[in-house]
RNA sequence: UGGGGCGUAGCCAAGCGGUAAGGCACGGGACUUUGGCUCCCGCAUGCGUAGGUUCGAAUCCUACCGCCCCAGCCA
C-alpha cells in the first residue's frame, strides 16, 4: 500500500465494485472514467465537495480519468456566473479535469439525432397533452397510469412534429417528446417519461439556437455514454431513475453505434449532511437573500467559497471526505469531525502568534520604568526550521480577561490574587493587587515579576502550572478579529417541519472584535497566511476585508479547550 | 394500500459463514513554557426485532418493525 494509491486501504462499496469490475475484465482496456456533473444554477457546498473528491480520487487511484461536465439543459435556471464560481471552487479543491471540461449543451445536436432515431424506431412520440393532463394520465403511486391518446401517433407524424418543435413552430410548453415505455410500471419514472420540452428561452452557451431542450433523464445517461464514463456516481434519490438510465444507454448503444460504444452504469451513494448547518440550495439561498449572512462566501456558510474565505484548507476538506467514507445509508456527520481535520492539518503548519482578544491590563510594579526587553519565541513548537521571532516585553502588558479569576475554583491554574503564572516565553509574575472601578469591575492587575524566572534560563526554582499569553501595551498592533461559530444552535435545524429553520440561527455565529491587541509581528501577515493565535485558535487573514486599513482575521476554528469543557 | 432504498456504539463506518476494524465524540491517565499537540487506557457478550438454517450467523432464510425517496415539461 502506498500513500498515493488509495485502492488498498479505502474500503467502501464503490472501490470494491470497481476492483471487481476490473478483476472481471468488464472494461477491457478502457480506463476507469468518472465525472462530476454540476448544474450551473448555484454555488457548490461541502456536500458537493464529497462528490467531487470521490469522483476525482477514484480516477486518480485507478489511473483513470475525471471529467467536469456541466449539466446545462435548463436555460431558465442556469447562468455563466455559476459556471465560473463552480470552476473556481473545483480547481481550488484540487480535482483536476485536465483538458476535459465539457458542457451537456455541447452535445445538443447529437442528442437531437439520437432522439430522431428513437422516434424512427417507434420508441418515442410527440405528445400534445398539456402539463396538467400528463400529470393526470401518469396515475398515482398506487394506481397505474393511462396511455396518452397520442401514444400511437405514426412515426412520420412524430418525426414531422418533433422537427417542427425544434424549428420553433410551437409555443413553450405546448408539446413534448416522450419515451414509449410502460404506463403501468410501479416506477413512475418509466411511465413514458418526457425526453424533450419546448422552451423558447435563451441559453447561456447556445443562445437562441434551440427552442427544445432535453430533460435530465434523457440527457445525462447519453452524455455519460458519449464521454465513455464507466462509473456514473450520483446520490441515492436517483436510484429510481436507474432503470431509465439503462433504457437510454441501451438504446444509445443500439441506435447510435457510431458514437456510443460503452454502456455506462449508474451507482448511487448517500449525500453528505452535517450537523449545525443546512445544505439545501433553497435554504442556503434564503440565508443569503434574507440577509442572515453576508453572501454565498460568508465564512459561516457551508459553501466551498465560504469555507475558503474562512480559511479552511482544501487539504482538510479532502481529509474530511476520506474519513467520512462512502455508503448508501443516510447520514449526518458531526461538524466536530471537520473541525478535527482542519486543526490537524494546521497544527504543524501554522506559525504561532500572541493575540489578546479581551484585554485586561497588567502593570508589573518592579519592572524598570520604560524598559523594553525582546523575548525569543518559537514560531512552531517542535519545528526548528520554522524559526524564531523576537517579541517585545515591557512593564505594562495585556492578558486575556478570562486568564484571571478573583475567586478561582480549585483546578484553576491561571492568575488569581496572590498566585503565580508564567507569561509565555517571558517571566513568572505574581498577582499582588486587584484594581476595580466604581462598579466593582476589575480594571487592572498589579503584579511583580521574578527576575530569575526568565524563560530559557530559569533559576527561580519555581514550578507554575499555568502559562498564559500576553501583549506589551506599548508595542501592540491593533487588528480586527471575526470569531465565527456554528450558524445554527441545534444539531439539525431541519428536524422540525413545523418550525422555520431560521429560528435556530445562532445569534452569536459572528462576534466581531475590534481593536484587538496583537504582538507587532502580526503586521507582517500577507494574504493567504494562517496563524495559530496561542491558546485561542487558528486564524486566517481575510482576503477581502471591508476596511483595508486594519488587518482582519477570521477564526477558522477554535483550539480544543478541555478547561472550558471541564467548567460545564 | 404501488415502486425503490436504508437500519452495526452518541456520530460516521469496515465487515460478505469462523466468533464485532478504524475515525470523530466522550471518560481517565502520562507529558507539556499553548488547559494546544503527542502518547497510553477505556468505550457494542452486541450488529432494528423475532424466529429459523448451521458445529458456528452482523453475514444465509422467513416474518415483522422503523426511517428515507418517488406522482416537475427541475437536476
Coordinates of C-alpha atoms (C1' of nucleotides) in Angstrom, one line a residue:
Chain A
X1 CA 0.0 0.0 0.0
X2 CA 1.3 3.4 -0.9
X3 CA 0.2 6.9 0.1
X4 CA -0.6 7.9 -3.4
X5 CA -2.7 4.9 -4.4
X6 CA -5.6 4.6 -2.1
X7 CA -7.0 1.4 -3.6
X8 CA -5.5 -0.8 -0.9
X9 CA -6.9 0.8 2.2
X10 CA -10.0 2.5 1.0
X11 CA -12.7 0.1 1.9
X12 CA -16.0 1.3 0.6
X13 CA -18.6 -0.4 -1.6
X14 CA -17.6 1.7 -4.7
X15 CA -13.9 0.9 -4.6
X16 CA -14.9 -2.8 -4.0
X17 CA -17.2 -2.7 -7.0
X18 CA -14.6 -1.1 -9.3
X19 CA -12.0 -3.6 -8.3
X20 CA -14.4 -6.4 -9.1
X21 CA -15.2 -4.8 -12.5
X22 CA -11.6 -4.5 -13.2
X23 CA -10.9 -8.1 -12.0
X24 CA -13.6 -9.5 -14.3
X25 CA -12.2 -7.5 -17.2
X26 CA -15.5 -5.8 -17.7
X27 CA -13.9 -2.7 -19.1
X28 CA -11.4 -4.3 -21.5
X29 CA -8.6 -1.9 -21.8
X30 CA -10.8 1.1 -21.1
X31 CA -9.6 3.2 -18.2
X32 CA -11.8 3.9 -15.2
X33 CA -13.6 7.2 -16.1
X34 CA -15.7 9.3 -13.7
X35 CA -17.2 12.8 -13.9
X36 CA -18.7 15.5 -11.8
X37 CA -21.9 16.9 -13.3
X38 CA -23.0 20.2 -11.7
X39 CA -25.9 22.2 -12.9
X40 CA -24.7 25.8 -13.1
X41 CA -27.5 27.2 -11.0
X42 CA -25.9 27.9 -7.6
X43 CA -22.9 27.7 -5.5
X44 CA -21.1 24.5 -4.5
X45 CA -21.2 23.3 -0.9
X46 CA -19.2 20.8 1.1
X47 CA -21.7 18.1 0.1
X48 CA -20.7 18.6 -3.5
X49 CA -17.1 18.5 -2.4
X50 CA -17.7 15.0 -1.2
X51 CA -18.9 14.0 -4.7
X52 CA -16.2 15.9 -6.5
X53 CA -13.4 14.5 -4.4
X54 CA -14.8 11.0 -4.5
X55 CA -15.0 11.0 -8.3
X56 CA -11.6 12.6 -8.6
X57 CA -10.0 10.2 -6.1
X58 CA -11.4 7.2 -8.0
X59 CA -9.9 8.4 -11.2
X60 CA -6.6 9.1 -9.6
X61 CA -6.4 5.9 -7.6
X62 CA -7.2 3.7 -10.5
X63 CA -5.1 5.6 -13.1
X64 CA -8.3 6.7 -14.8
X65 CA -9.8 9.9 -15.9
X66 CA -12.1 12.5 -14.4
X67 CA -14.3 14.9 -16.4
X68 CA -16.0 18.1 -15.4
X69 CA -19.3 18.3 -17.2
X70 CA -21.9 21.0 -16.7
X71 CA -25.4 19.7 -16.8
X72 CA -26.8 22.8 -18.5
X73 CA -30.1 21.6 -20.0
X74 CA -32.4 24.1 -18.4
X75 CA -31.6 27.6 -19.7
X76 CA -34.2 29.2 -17.3
X77 CA -32.2 28.4 -14.2
X78 CA -28.6 28.5 -15.4
X79 CA -26.1 31.3 -15.6
X80 CA -22.5 31.8 -16.6
X81 CA -21.8 33.3 -13.2
X82 CA -22.3 29.9 -11.7
X83 CA -20.1 28.1 -14.1
X84 CA -17.3 30.5 -13.2
X85 CA -17.7 30.0 -9.5
X86 CA -18.0 26.2 -9.8
X87 CA -14.9 26.0 -11.9
X88 CA -13.0 28.1 -9.4
X89 CA -14.2 26.0 -6.5
X90 CA -13.4 22.7 -8.0
X91 CA -10.0 23.9 -9.1
X92 CA -9.3 25.1 -5.5
X93 CA -10.4 21.7 -4.1
X94 CA -7.6 20.2 -6.3
X95 CA -9.7 18.0 -8.5
X96 CA -8.1 18.1 -11.9
X97 CA -10.1 17.5 -15.1
X98 CA -7.1 18.2 -17.3
X99 CA -8.5 19.2 -20.7
X100 CA -11.8 17.5 -20.2
X101 CA -14.2 20.4 -19.4
X102 CA -17.5 19.7 -21.1
X103 CA -21.0 21.0 -21.3
X104 CA -24.1 18.9 -21.9
X105 CA -25.1 21.6 -24.3
X106 CA -22.0 20.8 -26.4
X107 CA -23.9 17.6 -27.4
X108 CA -27.3 19.1 -28.2
X109 CA -27.0 18.3 -31.9
X110 CA -26.0 14.7 -31.5
X111 CA -28.7 14.2 -28.8
X112 CA -31.2 15.6 -31.2
X113 CA -30.1 13.0 -33.7
X114 CA -30.5 10.3 -31.0
X115 CA -34.0 11.5 -30.3
X116 CA -34.8 11.3 -34.0
X117 CA -33.6 7.7 -34.1
X118 CA -35.7 6.8 -31.1
X119 CA -38.7 8.2 -32.9
X120 CA -37.9 6.3 -36.1
X121 CA -37.6 3.1 -34.0
X122 CA -41.0 3.8 -32.7
X123 CA -39.8 4.2 -29.1
X124 CA -40.6 7.8 -28.7
X125 CA -43.6 10.0 -29.6
X126 CA -44.7 13.6 -29.6
X127 CA -47.4 14.1 -27.0
X128 CA -49.9 17.1 -27.2
X129 CA -51.2 16.6 -23.7
X130 CA -50.7 19.7 -21.5
X131 CA -48.7 19.6 -18.3
X132 CA -51.8 19.1 -16.1
X133 CA -53.1 16.3 -18.4
X134 CA -49.8 14.5 -18.4
X135 CA -49.8 14.6 -14.6
X136 CA -53.3 13.1 -14.5
X137 CA -52.5 10.4 -17.1
X138 CA -49.4 9.4 -15.2
X139 CA -51.6 7.9 -12.4
X140 CA -50.5 7.8 -8.8
X141 CA -48.1 5.9 -6.6
X142 CA -50.7 3.2 -6.1
X143 CA -52.6 3.3 -9.4
X144 CA -51.2 2.7 -12.9
X145 CA -51.2 5.4 -15.5
X146 CA -53.3 5.7 -18.6
X147 CA -51.7 5.8 -22.0
X148 CA -51.7 9.1 -23.8
X149 CA -54.0 9.3 -26.8
X150 CA -51.0 10.4 -28.8
X151 CA -49.0 7.3 -28.0
X152 CA -50.0 5.6 -31.2
X153 CA -49.0 8.5 -33.4
X154 CA -47.4 7.3 -36.7
X155 CA -43.7 7.6 -36.9
X156 CA -43.8 10.0 -39.8
X157 CA -46.1 12.3 -38.0
X158 CA -43.9 12.2 -34.9
X159 CA -40.9 13.0 -37.0
X160 CA -42.6 15.9 -38.6
X161 CA -43.9 17.3 -35.3
X162 CA -40.6 16.9 -33.5
X163 CA -38.7 18.7 -36.2
X164 CA -41.2 21.5 -36.1
X165 CA -40.8 21.6 -32.3
X166 CA -37.1 22.2 -32.9
X167 CA -37.8 24.8 -35.6
X168 CA -39.8 26.8 -33.0
X169 CA -43.2 26.5 -34.6
X170 CA -44.9 25.7 -31.4
X171 CA -45.3 27.8 -28.2
X172 CA -43.4 26.9 -25.0
X173 CA -45.0 24.0 -23.2
X174 CA -47.4 23.0 -26.0
X175 CA -45.9 19.6 -26.8
X176 CA -43.2 17.2 -25.5
X177 CA -41.3 14.2 -26.8
X178 CA -41.9 11.2 -24.7
X179 CA -40.3 7.8 -24.5
X180 CA -42.7 4.9 -25.0
X181 CA -42.0 2.6 -22.1
X182 CA -44.7 1.4 -19.7
X183 CA -47.6 3.4 -18.2
X184 CA -48.3 0.7 -15.7
X185 CA -44.9 0.5 -14.2
X186 CA -44.6 0.7 -10.5
X187 CA -41.7 3.1 -11.1
X188 CA -43.2 6.4 -12.1
X189 CA -40.1 7.3 -14.0
X190 CA -40.9 4.6 -16.5
X191 CA -44.4 5.9 -17.3
X192 CA -43.5 7.4 -20.7
X193 CA -41.1 10.0 -19.3
X194 CA -40.7 13.3 -21.1
X195 CA -37.5 13.5 -23.1
X196 CA -37.7 17.0 -24.6
X197 CA -39.8 20.0 -23.8
X198 CA -40.3 23.2 -25.9
X199 CA -38.7 26.2 -24.2
X200 CA -38.3 29.4 -26.0
X201 CA -35.5 30.6 -23.8
X202 CA -32.0 31.9 -24.3
X203 CA -29.3 29.5 -23.2
X204 CA -26.1 30.8 -21.6
X205 CA -24.0 28.9 -24.2
X206 CA -26.2 28.2 -27.2
X207 CA -28.1 31.4 -27.2
X208 CA -31.3 31.2 -29.2
X209 CA -30.3 28.3 -31.3
X210 CA -32.6 25.9 -29.6
X211 CA -36.3 26.0 -28.8
X212 CA -36.4 22.5 -27.4
X213 CA -34.2 21.3 -24.5
X214 CA -33.6 17.7 -23.3
X215 CA -34.6 16.5 -19.9
X216 CA -32.1 15.2 -17.4
X217 CA -33.2 11.6 -17.7
X218 CA -32.6 11.6 -21.4
X219 CA -29.6 13.9 -21.4
X220 CA -27.5 12.6 -18.5
X221 CA -27.1 8.9 -19.4
X222 CA -26.4 9.8 -23.0
X223 CA -23.8 12.3 -22.1
X224 CA -22.1 9.7 -19.8
X225 CA -22.2 7.1 -22.6
X226 CA -20.8 9.7 -25.1
X227 CA -17.9 10.6 -22.8
X228 CA -17.2 7.0 -22.0
X229 CA -17.9 7.4 -18.4
X230 CA -17.5 3.9 -16.8
X231 CA -18.9 4.7 -13.4
X232 CA -21.5 7.3 -13.1
X233 CA -21.9 8.2 -9.5
X234 CA -24.9 10.1 -8.2
X235 CA -26.9 10.4 -5.0
X236 CA -29.5 8.0 -3.6
X237 CA -32.6 9.8 -4.8
X238 CA -31.7 8.8 -8.3
X239 CA -31.9 5.1 -7.6
X240 CA -35.4 5.1 -9.0
X241 CA -34.1 6.6 -12.2
X242 CA -31.6 3.8 -12.8
X243 CA -33.9 1.6 -15.0
X244 CA -34.5 4.7 -17.2
X245 CA -30.8 5.4 -17.3
X246 CA -30.2 1.9 -18.5
X247 CA -33.0 2.2 -21.0
X248 CA -31.5 5.3 -22.5
X249 CA -28.0 3.9 -22.6
X250 CA -29.1 0.6 -24.2
X251 CA -30.9 2.4 -26.9
X252 CA -28.0 4.7 -27.4
X253 CA -25.7 1.7 -27.8
X254 CA -28.1 0.1 -30.3
X255 CA -29.2 3.2 -32.2
X256 CA -26.0 5.3 -32.1
X257 CA -23.3 2.8 -32.5
X258 CA -21.0 5.2 -34.3
X259 CA -20.6 7.4 -31.2
X260 CA -21.7 5.3 -28.3
X261 CA -19.7 2.2 -27.7
X262 CA -19.8 1.8 -24.0
X263 CA -22.6 1.1 -21.5
X264 CA -22.0 3.3 -18.5
X265 CA -23.5 2.3 -15.2
X266 CA -25.0 4.4 -12.5
X267 CA -24.1 3.9 -8.9
X268 CA -25.7 5.8 -6.1
X269 CA -24.3 6.8 -2.7
X270 CA -25.6 8.8 0.2
X271 CA -25.2 12.5 0.1
X272 CA -23.4 14.4 2.9
X273 CA -25.3 16.1 5.7
X274 CA -23.6 17.8 8.5
X275 CA -24.8 18.9 12.0
X276 CA -25.3 22.6 12.8
X277 CA -25.8 23.6 9.2
X278 CA -28.2 23.3 6.2
X279 CA -27.2 22.0 2.8
X280 CA -30.2 22.5 0.5
X281 CA -29.8 25.1 -2.2
X282 CA -33.1 26.6 -1.4
X283 CA -32.2 27.2 2.3
X284 CA -28.8 28.5 1.6
X285 CA -30.3 30.9 -0.8
X286 CA -32.7 32.1 1.8
X287 CA -29.8 32.8 4.2
X288 CA -28.2 34.9 1.6
X289 CA -31.3 36.7 0.2
X290 CA -32.8 37.5 3.6
X291 CA -29.5 38.8 4.9
X292 CA -28.8 36.3 7.7
X293 CA -25.3 36.0 6.2
X294 CA -23.1 38.3 4.1
X295 CA -23.3 36.4 0.9
X296 CA -22.5 33.0 -0.6
X297 CA -18.9 33.2 0.6
X298 CA -19.8 34.2 4.1
X299 CA -17.4 32.2 6.3
X300 CA -20.3 30.7 8.2
X301 CA -21.8 29.2 5.1
X302 CA -21.1 25.5 4.2
X303 CA -20.3 26.6 0.7
X304 CA -16.9 25.9 -0.8
X305 CA -16.5 29.7 -1.2
X306 CA -17.4 30.3 2.4
X307 CA -15.1 27.6 3.8
X308 CA -12.3 29.0 1.6
X309 CA -12.9 32.5 2.9
X310 CA -13.0 31.3 6.5
X311 CA -9.5 29.9 5.9
X312 CA -10.3 26.2 5.8
X313 CA -7.7 24.4 3.6
X314 CA -8.6 22.2 0.6
X315 CA -6.4 19.6 2.2
X316 CA -8.6 19.5 5.3
X317 CA -11.7 19.1 3.2
X318 CA -10.1 16.2 1.3
X319 CA -9.1 14.5 4.6
X320 CA -12.6 15.0 5.9
X321 CA -14.1 13.5 2.8
X322 CA -12.0 10.4 3.2
X323 CA -12.7 10.0 6.8
X324 CA -16.5 10.3 6.3
X325 CA -16.4 7.4 3.9
X326 CA -19.0 6.4 1.4
X327 CA -22.1 4.3 1.8
X328 CA -25.7 4.1 0.9
X329 CA -27.0 4.9 4.4
X330 CA -28.5 8.3 5.1
X331 CA -26.1 10.0 7.4
X332 CA -25.4 13.3 9.2
X333 CA -21.8 13.8 10.0
X334 CA -20.7 15.6 13.2
X335 CA -19.2 19.0 12.4
X336 CA -16.6 18.2 15.0
X337 CA -15.0 15.8 12.5
X338 CA -14.4 18.6 10.1
X339 CA -13.1 20.8 12.9
X340 CA -10.7 18.0 13.8
X341 CA -9.4 17.7 10.2
X342 CA -8.9 21.4 10.0
X343 CA -6.9 21.6 13.2
X344 CA -4.8 18.5 12.4
X345 CA -3.6 19.9 9.1
X346 CA -2.8 23.3 10.6
X347 CA -1.1 22.1 13.8
X348 CA 2.3 21.7 12.3
X349 CA 2.0 24.4 9.6
X350 CA 0.5 27.5 11.2
X351 CA 3.1 29.9 12.9
X352 CA 2.1 30.9 16.4
X353 CA 1.3 34.5 17.4
X354 CA 0.1 36.1 20.6
X355 CA -3.1 38.0 20.4
X356 CA -5.3 39.2 23.2
X357 CA -8.9 39.3 22.3
X358 CA -10.5 40.5 25.6
X359 CA -7.8 42.6 27.3
X360 CA -7.1 43.1 31.0
X361 CA -4.3 45.5 31.9
X362 CA -1.4 44.2 33.9
X363 CA 1.2 46.5 35.4
X364 CA 4.4 45.0 36.6
X365 CA 5.4 47.1 39.5
X366 CA 9.0 46.0 40.0
X367 CA 9.9 46.4 36.3
X368 CA 12.4 49.1 35.4
X369 CA 10.3 52.0 34.1
X370 CA 10.5 52.4 30.3
X371 CA 12.5 49.3 29.8
X372 CA 11.7 47.0 26.8
X373 CA 13.1 43.5 26.5
X374 CA 12.8 41.3 23.5
X375 CA 12.0 37.7 24.2
X376 CA 12.6 34.9 21.7
X377 CA 9.6 32.8 20.7
X378 CA 9.4 29.7 18.5
X379 CA 7.2 30.0 15.5
X380 CA 6.1 26.4 15.6
X381 CA 6.8 24.3 18.6
X382 CA 9.0 21.4 17.8
X383 CA 9.9 22.6 14.4
X384 CA 13.3 24.3 14.3
X385 CA 13.0 25.0 10.6
X386 CA 10.1 27.3 11.2
X387 CA 12.5 29.7 13.1
X388 CA 12.0 32.1 15.9
X389 CA 10.9 35.7 16.4
X390 CA 11.5 38.4 18.9
X391 CA 8.6 39.7 20.8
X392 CA 8.8 42.9 22.9
X393 CA 8.1 42.7 26.6
X394 CA 7.6 45.6 29.0
X395 CA 6.3 46.7 32.3
X396 CA 2.7 47.2 31.1
X397 CA 1.0 44.4 29.2
X398 CA -2.4 43.0 28.5
X399 CA -3.5 39.5 29.2
X400 CA -6.8 37.7 28.4
X401 CA -9.5 38.7 30.9
X402 CA -10.5 35.2 31.5
X403 CA -7.0 34.2 32.4
X404 CA -7.7 35.9 35.7
X405 CA -10.2 35.0 38.4
X406 CA -10.6 36.8 41.7
X407 CA -12.1 33.8 43.4
X408 CA -10.9 30.8 41.4
X409 CA -12.2 27.2 41.7
X410 CA -9.7 24.5 42.8
X411 CA -8.4 23.4 39.4
X412 CA -7.9 26.9 38.0
X413 CA -4.2 27.4 37.5
X414 CA -4.0 30.8 35.8
X415 CA -3.8 34.2 37.6
X416 CA -5.6 34.9 40.9
X417 CA -4.8 37.2 43.8
X418 CA -1.5 36.0 45.4
X419 CA -1.0 33.4 42.7
X420 CA 1.8 33.0 40.1
X421 CA 1.6 32.2 36.5
X422 CA 4.1 32.2 33.6
X423 CA 3.9 34.7 30.8
X424 CA 4.7 32.6 27.8
X425 CA 8.4 32.8 26.9
X426 CA 9.0 35.6 29.4
X427 CA 8.7 35.7 33.2
X428 CA 6.7 34.4 36.1
X429 CA 4.5 37.0 37.6
X430 CA 2.6 37.1 40.9
X431 CA -0.7 39.0 41.3
X432 CA -0.3 41.4 44.2
X433 CA -3.2 43.7 43.8
X434 CA -6.5 43.9 42.0
X435 CA -7.8 47.3 41.0
X436 CA -11.5 47.8 40.4
X437 CA -13.8 50.6 39.1
X438 CA -16.7 52.0 41.0
X439 CA -18.9 49.2 39.8
X440 CA -16.6 46.5 41.1
X441 CA -15.3 45.5 37.7
X442 CA -11.6 44.5 37.6
X443 CA -9.8 47.1 35.5
X444 CA -6.2 46.4 36.3
X445 CA -3.9 43.9 38.0
X446 CA -0.7 45.0 39.8
X447 CA 1.9 42.2 39.6
X448 CA 5.5 41.6 40.4
X449 CA 7.8 39.6 38.2
X450 CA 10.6 37.2 39.2
X451 CA 13.9 38.3 37.7
X452 CA 15.3 34.8 38.0
X453 CA 12.4 33.2 36.1
X454 CA 13.4 34.3 32.6
X455 CA 12.2 31.8 30.1
X456 CA 15.1 29.6 28.8
X457 CA 17.4 30.5 31.8
X458 CA 15.0 30.0 34.7
X459 CA 16.9 29.9 38.0
X460 CA 13.9 30.6 40.2
X461 CA 13.2 27.0 41.0
X462 CA 9.5 27.7 40.8
X463 CA 7.2 25.4 39.0
X464 CA 4.0 27.0 37.9
X465 CA 1.2 25.1 36.2
X466 CA -0.3 28.0 34.3
X467 CA 1.2 29.6 31.2
X468 CA -0.7 32.5 29.6
X469 CA -0.2 34.7 26.5
X470 CA 0.3 38.5 26.7
X471 CA 0.9 41.5 24.6
X472 CA 3.0 44.6 25.5
X473 CA 0.8 47.6 25.6
X474 CA 3.3 50.0 24.1
X475 CA 4.2 47.7 21.2
X476 CA 0.8 46.2 20.5
X477 CA -0.7 46.2 17.0
X478 CA -4.4 46.7 16.5
X479 CA -6.3 44.2 14.4
X480 CA -9.9 43.1 13.9
X481 CA -10.9 39.6 14.6
X482 CA -14.0 37.8 13.4
X483 CA -15.0 35.0 15.7
X484 CA -17.1 32.6 13.8
X485 CA -19.2 29.9 15.4
X486 CA -21.8 27.4 14.1
X487 CA -24.5 29.1 12.1
X488 CA -27.2 27.1 14.0
X489 CA -27.5 26.4 17.7
X490 CA -29.1 23.0 17.1
X491 CA -27.6 19.9 15.5
X492 CA -30.4 19.6 13.0
X493 CA -32.1 22.8 12.1
X494 CA -34.4 21.0 9.7
X495 CA -35.6 18.4 12.1
X496 CA -38.9 20.1 13.0
X497 CA -41.1 20.6 9.9
X498 CA -43.3 22.9 11.8
X499 CA -40.6 25.3 12.8
X500 CA -38.8 27.5 10.4
X501 CA -35.1 26.6 10.3
X502 CA -34.3 30.3 10.5
X503 CA -35.4 30.3 14.1
X504 CA -32.5 28.1 15.0
X505 CA -29.9 30.6 13.8
X506 CA -27.1 31.2 16.3
X507 CA -27.2 34.9 17.3
X508 CA -23.5 34.5 18.3
X509 CA -22.4 33.0 15.0
X510 CA -20.3 36.0 14.4
X511 CA -18.7 38.1 17.0
X512 CA -16.6 41.0 15.7
X513 CA -13.7 42.0 18.0
X514 CA -12.3 45.4 17.1
X515 CA -9.1 46.9 18.5
X516 CA -7.8 43.5 19.3
X517 CA -4.2 43.7 20.7
X518 CA -1.6 41.7 18.9
X519 CA 2.1 41.2 19.0
X520 CA 3.7 43.6 16.4
X521 CA 4.8 40.8 14.0
X522 CA 1.2 40.3 13.1
X523 CA 1.5 43.3 10.8
X524 CA 3.8 41.2 8.6
X525 CA 0.8 39.0 7.6
X526 CA 0.2 38.7 3.9
X527 CA -2.9 37.4 2.2
X528 CA -3.3 33.7 2.5
X529 CA -1.5 33.5 5.8
X530 CA -2.8 31.3 8.5
X531 CA -1.8 31.5 12.2
X532 CA -2.4 29.9 15.4
X533 CA -3.2 32.6 17.9
X534 CA -1.8 31.0 21.0
X535 CA -4.4 29.2 23.1
X536 CA -7.2 30.7 21.0
X537 CA -7.5 29.0 17.6
X538 CA -6.5 29.1 14.0
X539 CA -7.0 32.3 12.1
X540 CA -6.8 33.4 8.5
X541 CA -6.1 36.9 7.1
X542 CA -9.4 37.8 5.4
X543 CA -8.5 38.2 1.7
X544 CA -11.3 40.7 1.2
X545 CA -12.0 42.8 4.3
X546 CA -14.4 45.7 4.0
X547 CA -12.0 48.0 5.7
X548 CA -8.5 47.9 4.3
X549 CA -6.8 50.0 7.0
X550 CA -6.7 47.3 9.6
X551 CA -6.0 43.6 9.1
X552 CA -9.0 41.4 9.6
X553 CA -8.5 37.8 10.8
X554 CA -11.2 35.2 10.5
X555 CA -11.3 32.4 13.1
X556 CA -11.0 29.2 11.1
X557 CA -11.6 27.0 14.1
X558 CA -11.0 27.3 17.8
X559 CA -8.5 25.2 19.6
X560 CA -9.8 22.3 21.7
X561 CA -10.4 23.6 25.1
X562 CA -10.6 20.9 27.8
X563 CA -10.7 23.6 30.5
X564 CA -13.9 25.1 29.0
X565 CA -15.4 21.7 28.8
X566 CA -14.5 20.9 32.4
X567 CA -16.2 24.0 33.6
X568 CA -19.5 22.8 32.3
Chain B
rU1 C1' -52.6 0.1 0.2
rG2 C1' -47.6 0.8 -5.7
rG3 C1' -42.2 1.0 -6.6
rG4 C1' -37.3 1.8 -4.6
rG5 C1' -33.6 2.4 -0.7
rC6 C1' -31.6 2.1 4.3
rG7 C1' -31.1 0.1 9.6
rU8 C1' -23.6 -2.2 13.1
rA9 C1' -21.7 2.5 19.7
rG10 C1' -23.6 9.5 20.7
rC11 C1' -21.9 10.5 15.0
rC12 C1' -19.6 8.3 10.6
rA13 C1' -18.0 3.4 9.0
rA14 C1' -15.4 -1.6 8.0
rG15 C1' -17.2 -6.4 7.9
rC16 C1' -19.5 -10.6 2.7
rG17 C1' -20.4 -18.0 7.4
rG18 C1' -15.2 -18.8 11.8
rU19 C1' -16.7 -15.6 16.8
rA20 C1' -17.6 -7.1 16.1
rA21 C1' -11.6 -2.8 12.1
rG22 C1' -10.8 2.3 12.2
rG23 C1' -12.0 7.6 12.9
rC24 C1' -14.7 11.5 15.4
rA25 C1' -17.0 12.5 20.1
rC26 C1' -16.8 11.1 25.2
rG27 C1' -14.2 9.5 30.0
rG28 C1' -9.5 8.5 32.5
rG29 C1' -4.1 8.9 32.8
rA30 C1' 1.1 10.5 31.2
rC31 C1' 3.7 14.5 29.2
rU32 C1' 3.7 19.8 28.4
rU33 C1' 6.6 27.1 29.0
rU34 C1' -0.2 26.7 24.4
rG35 C1' -5.6 23.5 29.9
rG36 C1' -3.0 23.0 22.4
rC37 C1' -0.1 18.9 20.3
rU38 C1' 1.7 13.9 21.4
rC39 C1' 1.3 9.2 24.0
rC40 C1' -1.3 5.4 26.8
rC41 C1' -6.0 3.3 28.6
rG42 C1' -11.4 2.8 28.5
rC43 C1' -15.8 2.9 25.4
rA44 C1' -21.2 -2.8 21.1
rU45 C1' -21.3 -10.7 25.2
rG46 C1' -23.5 -6.8 20.8
rC47 C1' -25.0 -5.7 14.7
rG48 C1' -33.6 -2.8 14.1
rU49 C1' -36.9 -7.1 16.3
rA50 C1' -38.5 -12.2 16.4
rG51 C1' -37.9 -16.9 14.7
rG52 C1' -35.2 -20.5 11.6
rU53 C1' -30.8 -23.0 8.9
rU54 C1' -25.7 -24.2 10.7
rC55 C1' -20.7 -27.2 14.8
rG56 C1' -20.7 -21.8 14.2
rA57 C1' -24.8 -16.1 11.8
rA58 C1' -23.9 -8.9 11.7
rU59 C1' -23.2 -12.1 7.4
rC60 C1' -27.9 -17.2 4.7
rC61 C1' -33.7 -17.9 5.1
rU62 C1' -38.6 -16.1 6.9
rA63 C1' -41.8 -12.7 9.1
rC64 C1' -42.3 -8.2 11.3
rC65 C1' -40.8 -3.0 12.9
rG66 C1' -38.7 1.8 11.9
rC67 C1' -36.8 5.7 8.8
rC68 C1' -35.9 7.9 3.9
rC69 C1' -37.0 8.8 -1.6
rC70 C1' -40.6 8.9 -5.9
rA71 C1' -46.7 11.3 -8.8
rG72 C1' -41.6 18.6 -12.5
rC73 C1' -42.4 19.9 -19.4
rC74 C1' -36.2 20.7 -12.3
rA75 C1' -31.4 18.4 -11.9

